[in-house]
XYZ file of C-alpha atoms in Angstrom:
336
model
C 114.278 -18.524 79.109
C 114.811 -20.274 75.825
C 113.573 -17.215 73.937
C 115.957 -14.892 75.876
C 118.896 -17.213 75.178
C 118.163 -17.184 71.453
C 117.943 -13.387 71.524
C 121.367 -13.076 73.193
C 122.907 -15.457 70.693
C 121.472 -13.457 67.797
C 122.886 -10.177 69.130
C 126.282 -11.797 69.668
C 126.306 -13.111 66.085
C 125.532 -9.644 64.722
C 128.411 -8.078 66.720
C 130.889 -10.709 65.517
C 129.796 -10.285 61.901
C 130.105 -6.502 62.085
C 133.611 -6.669 63.569
C 134.694 -9.153 60.892
C 133.363 -6.930 58.117
C 135.218 -3.854 59.430
C 138.410 -5.843 59.784
C 138.278 -7.124 56.210
C 137.255 -3.952 54.355
C 138.497 -1.002 56.473
C 142.100 0.229 56.867
C 144.222 -1.277 59.577
C 145.019 1.068 62.416
C 148.620 1.297 63.627
C 151.718 3.535 64.093
C 153.988 4.443 61.132
C 157.443 2.871 60.886
C 160.184 5.030 62.460
C 163.848 5.233 61.607
C 166.213 3.924 64.207
C 167.559 6.446 66.669
C 170.614 8.252 65.200
C 169.796 7.341 61.587
C 170.909 9.858 58.949
C 167.913 11.669 57.447
C 169.602 14.313 55.195
C 172.369 13.537 52.732
C 174.224 15.225 49.882
C 176.301 14.100 46.922
C 179.568 15.792 45.843
C 179.402 17.778 42.590
C 181.769 19.701 40.339
C 181.797 23.422 39.554
C 184.116 26.394 39.017
C 184.912 28.118 42.291
C 186.527 31.390 43.323
C 187.536 32.920 46.635
C 186.412 36.568 46.931
C 187.147 39.299 49.467
C 185.055 42.485 49.543
C 186.643 45.771 50.665
C 185.350 49.303 51.238
C 187.221 51.942 49.236
C 186.971 55.402 47.757
C 188.181 57.440 44.810
C 191.415 59.271 45.733
C 193.562 61.794 43.887
C 197.296 61.080 43.617
C 197.395 58.052 45.951
C 200.722 56.693 47.219
C 201.679 53.048 46.694
C 204.763 50.944 47.414
C 207.165 49.031 45.186
C 208.894 45.936 46.520
C 212.266 44.301 46.057
C 211.981 41.649 43.316
C 214.663 39.512 45.030
C 216.553 39.467 48.291
C 219.855 41.338 48.284
C 221.437 44.767 48.762
C 219.459 47.825 47.663
C 221.314 50.638 45.907
C 219.372 53.778 45.083
C 219.787 56.198 42.189
C 219.670 59.959 42.651
C 216.266 60.725 41.107
C 215.389 64.309 40.208
C 211.747 65.391 40.555
C 209.751 64.892 37.379
C 208.749 68.095 35.598
C 205.731 66.339 34.052
C 203.934 63.027 34.314
C 206.402 60.334 33.135
C 205.332 58.397 30.071
C 208.000 55.731 30.614
C 209.097 53.764 33.710
C 211.674 55.494 35.930
C 214.479 53.336 37.333
C 214.983 54.354 40.967
C 217.004 51.489 42.495
C 218.619 48.131 41.924
C 218.753 45.063 44.145
C 222.144 43.374 43.911
C 222.100 39.606 44.429
C 224.773 37.088 43.367
C 226.565 39.754 41.363
C 223.467 40.646 39.357
C 221.521 43.927 39.415
C 217.711 43.631 39.537
C 215.922 46.849 38.614
C 213.229 48.578 40.671
C 211.215 50.949 38.474
C 208.371 53.367 39.111
C 205.774 52.652 36.395
C 204.747 55.202 33.788
C 202.073 57.571 35.059
C 203.599 57.729 38.564
C 206.484 59.646 40.166
C 209.147 58.708 42.715
C 207.977 59.622 46.259
C 210.688 58.338 48.583
C 213.153 55.713 49.767
C 211.712 53.384 52.392
C 214.970 51.831 53.681
C 218.529 53.200 53.948
C 220.797 52.935 50.931
C 222.814 49.694 50.722
C 220.494 47.916 53.184
C 219.963 44.191 52.929
C 216.340 43.518 51.989
C 214.206 40.445 51.404
C 212.107 39.639 48.345
C 208.706 41.359 48.548
C 209.868 44.005 51.029
C 208.726 47.583 50.160
C 211.761 49.686 49.203
C 210.313 52.648 47.260
C 207.123 54.706 47.429
C 205.528 56.264 44.354
C 202.721 58.751 43.746
C 200.144 57.989 41.091
C 199.318 60.975 38.893
C 195.535 61.323 38.799
C 192.676 59.264 40.157
C 192.988 55.888 41.842
C 190.819 53.619 43.973
C 192.108 53.127 47.526
C 190.742 50.406 49.844
C 191.941 49.986 53.421
C 192.825 46.459 54.570
C 192.621 45.217 58.157
C 194.935 42.671 59.741
C 192.448 39.800 59.338
C 192.414 40.284 55.556
C 196.138 40.888 55.020
C 197.266 37.295 54.496
C 194.277 36.493 52.288
C 195.408 39.208 49.876
C 199.191 39.249 50.204
C 200.097 36.319 47.963
C 198.235 37.130 44.764
C 195.691 39.584 43.385
C 194.691 38.003 40.075
C 191.456 39.953 39.630
C 190.012 43.155 41.110
C 186.557 44.541 40.317
C 185.249 47.931 41.494
C 181.733 49.320 41.783
C 181.381 53.067 42.472
C 178.406 53.725 44.754
C 175.625 55.209 42.597
C 178.170 55.462 39.792
C 180.119 53.474 37.194
C 180.865 49.790 37.515
C 181.588 47.090 37.931
C 184.872 47.513 36.054
C 188.311 45.905 36.173
C 190.893 47.796 38.231
C 194.673 47.395 37.767
C 196.534 46.878 41.056
C 199.464 49.191 41.777
C 202.284 48.087 44.062
C 201.973 46.166 47.300
C 199.337 46.092 50.043
C 201.902 46.328 52.874
C 201.906 49.351 55.185
C 204.564 51.884 54.149
C 206.910 53.909 56.383
C 207.553 57.565 55.642
C 209.534 58.084 52.444
C 212.872 59.936 52.281
C 214.150 62.011 49.367
C 217.790 62.883 50.182
C 219.507 65.910 48.717
C 221.925 65.116 45.903
C 225.617 65.218 46.823
C 227.065 68.751 46.645
C 229.838 69.316 44.106
C 233.355 69.162 45.544
C 235.160 72.503 45.925
C 237.917 73.096 43.355
C 241.406 73.931 44.685
C 241.800 76.975 42.436
C 239.788 80.072 43.323
C 237.583 82.100 40.996
C 239.082 84.641 38.548
C 240.646 87.875 39.820
C 241.332 86.248 43.198
C 237.731 86.673 44.453
C 236.940 84.314 47.321
C 234.806 81.295 46.444
C 231.284 80.925 47.892
C 230.647 77.830 49.999
C 227.222 76.243 49.621
C 224.883 77.209 52.435
C 223.349 74.600 54.723
C 219.844 73.526 53.543
C 220.286 75.650 50.442
C 217.686 74.831 47.793
C 219.120 72.707 44.999
C 217.960 73.530 41.448
C 215.509 70.897 40.237
C 214.518 69.799 43.792
C 211.727 72.321 44.376
C 208.408 70.610 45.121
C 209.950 67.222 45.945
C 207.800 66.140 48.907
C 208.497 62.738 50.461
C 205.561 60.406 51.054
C 203.899 60.058 54.455
C 203.434 56.678 56.182
C 200.378 54.652 55.196
C 198.419 51.760 56.607
C 197.794 48.533 54.724
C 195.770 49.334 51.649
C 195.149 48.341 48.084
C 195.630 50.917 45.314
C 194.330 50.290 41.796
C 193.650 52.327 38.674
C 190.451 52.123 36.591
C 190.198 52.183 32.795
C 190.771 55.602 31.236
C 187.144 55.969 30.100
C 185.647 55.598 33.608
C 184.474 58.916 35.059
C 185.544 59.356 38.688
C 184.815 61.946 41.387
C 187.302 62.470 44.202
C 186.023 61.038 47.495
C 183.257 58.883 45.982
C 182.637 55.633 47.871
C 183.405 52.353 46.152
C 183.205 48.616 46.765
C 186.327 46.683 45.802
C 185.980 42.931 45.210
C 189.198 40.934 45.068
C 189.344 37.420 43.621
C 192.288 35.825 45.401
C 192.054 32.255 44.048
C 190.152 30.301 41.434
C 189.557 26.599 40.804
C 188.119 25.054 37.629
C 185.853 21.989 37.740
C 186.493 21.558 41.453
C 184.925 18.734 43.490
C 182.695 20.507 46.030
C 180.339 19.587 48.875
C 178.016 21.728 51.035
C 179.837 23.471 53.861
C 177.350 21.936 56.317
C 178.705 18.485 55.455
C 182.262 19.351 56.523
C 183.842 19.818 59.928
C 187.146 21.698 60.084
C 188.953 24.563 58.376
C 192.483 25.642 57.394
C 192.949 22.927 54.801
C 191.969 19.877 56.896
C 188.504 18.548 57.594
C 186.294 15.537 58.175
C 183.113 14.276 56.531
C 180.696 11.459 57.354
C 180.209 9.027 54.457
C 176.843 7.221 54.610
C 177.122 3.489 53.874
C 174.339 1.503 52.129
C 173.113 0.277 55.545
C 172.722 3.960 56.616
C 175.645 3.799 59.043
C 178.347 6.471 59.013
C 182.059 6.363 58.274
C 184.058 9.464 59.286
C 186.717 10.246 56.693
C 189.568 12.802 56.589
C 189.593 15.224 53.632
C 191.832 18.028 52.372
C 189.923 21.298 51.881
C 190.428 24.015 49.284
C 188.453 27.097 48.286
C 185.046 28.013 49.663
C 182.425 30.570 48.659
C 180.479 30.178 51.890
C 177.984 27.720 50.374
C 180.234 24.932 49.129
C 183.815 23.959 49.874
C 186.370 22.336 47.564
C 187.542 18.818 48.396
C 191.099 18.407 47.113
C 191.524 14.820 48.280
C 189.803 12.191 50.415
C 186.694 11.673 48.243
C 186.147 10.226 44.786
C 182.871 12.047 44.123
C 180.644 8.951 44.245
C 180.042 9.021 47.990
C 176.883 10.011 49.861
C 177.577 12.403 52.729
C 175.637 13.043 55.888
C 174.365 16.577 56.515
C 175.298 17.942 58.982
C 178.793 16.507 59.071
C 180.673 15.092 62.054
C 180.647 17.086 65.245
C 182.133 16.926 68.718
C 179.558 16.059 71.396
C 179.087 18.792 74.010
C 180.863 18.435 77.320
C 178.869 17.071 80.205
C 177.483 19.671 82.575
C 179.923 20.431 85.347
C 182.912 19.019 83.467
C 185.209 22.053 83.313
C 188.533 20.364 82.817
C 190.627 17.237 83.322
C 190.045 15.228 86.443
C 192.987 15.557 88.836
C 194.780 12.330 89.620
C 194.220 10.844 93.020
C 197.166 10.831 95.429
C 198.839 7.501 95.818
């Protein structure tokens, strides 16, 4: 019995020694530390860069495209009687004036284009920017159709237009002609007929009255413009070779910002100038802050105000939690 007891004690001592050795020299087993639920894992810092807002349009090369000219100011439009050009004008052609506060403001068809029609009745009251005259460009132009969703993005300013002809020249700068507004059909009225003189022709021969719709010398070939949809018309440099009907991509830069403060679009909630971001505090908690938004290229968005540039932002930004299942609207009040 004594021998068996000593044997058991020896085995127990070996087990305890082995466990102690493993505990002192081997790695400790355990679970890794976890962030608290809801902690922000991805962040971003604001940065600065030049930014531009671009709109891409589908266009094509077109011969003799029609474009519109607008009233420079609001007032009363008074048209001139414009005879058809016998050749491509090399100087601007004055076709109307807008009278406002006793001052005449000229409306001129640019050199290289011809008068194509009046778009409103003579002596109408018009507003600034309203199309009043249509003109026909002599030669090639680039025409890009514009849908309603793009109209207000392009209506205010067109500082830069670049064109790439499919499988052809480009990209090259393209000079915008006229307005992008849709144009009604143009009208080219006949000039007033000369008044009949009271004295008859020599030898008492009866005078000849002008016939109705009689052709007026100098008016042959004067064709008024047809209505158009919203479109952009621009002219390429003279050394660019064009083929009528060739497809083109037109890229319009509508706005630019230099050294703008920008953040990733994923860090911002909101559009149309107002948004919210989540600023991450040193203790990893969030502070939702209102910001004023500017330009965006789809990857970053300009922050006009609301941030200094030193903040750390949570990505993704603030969001609205989804509605609970079955909650389809406000709960009706209980009857009293």
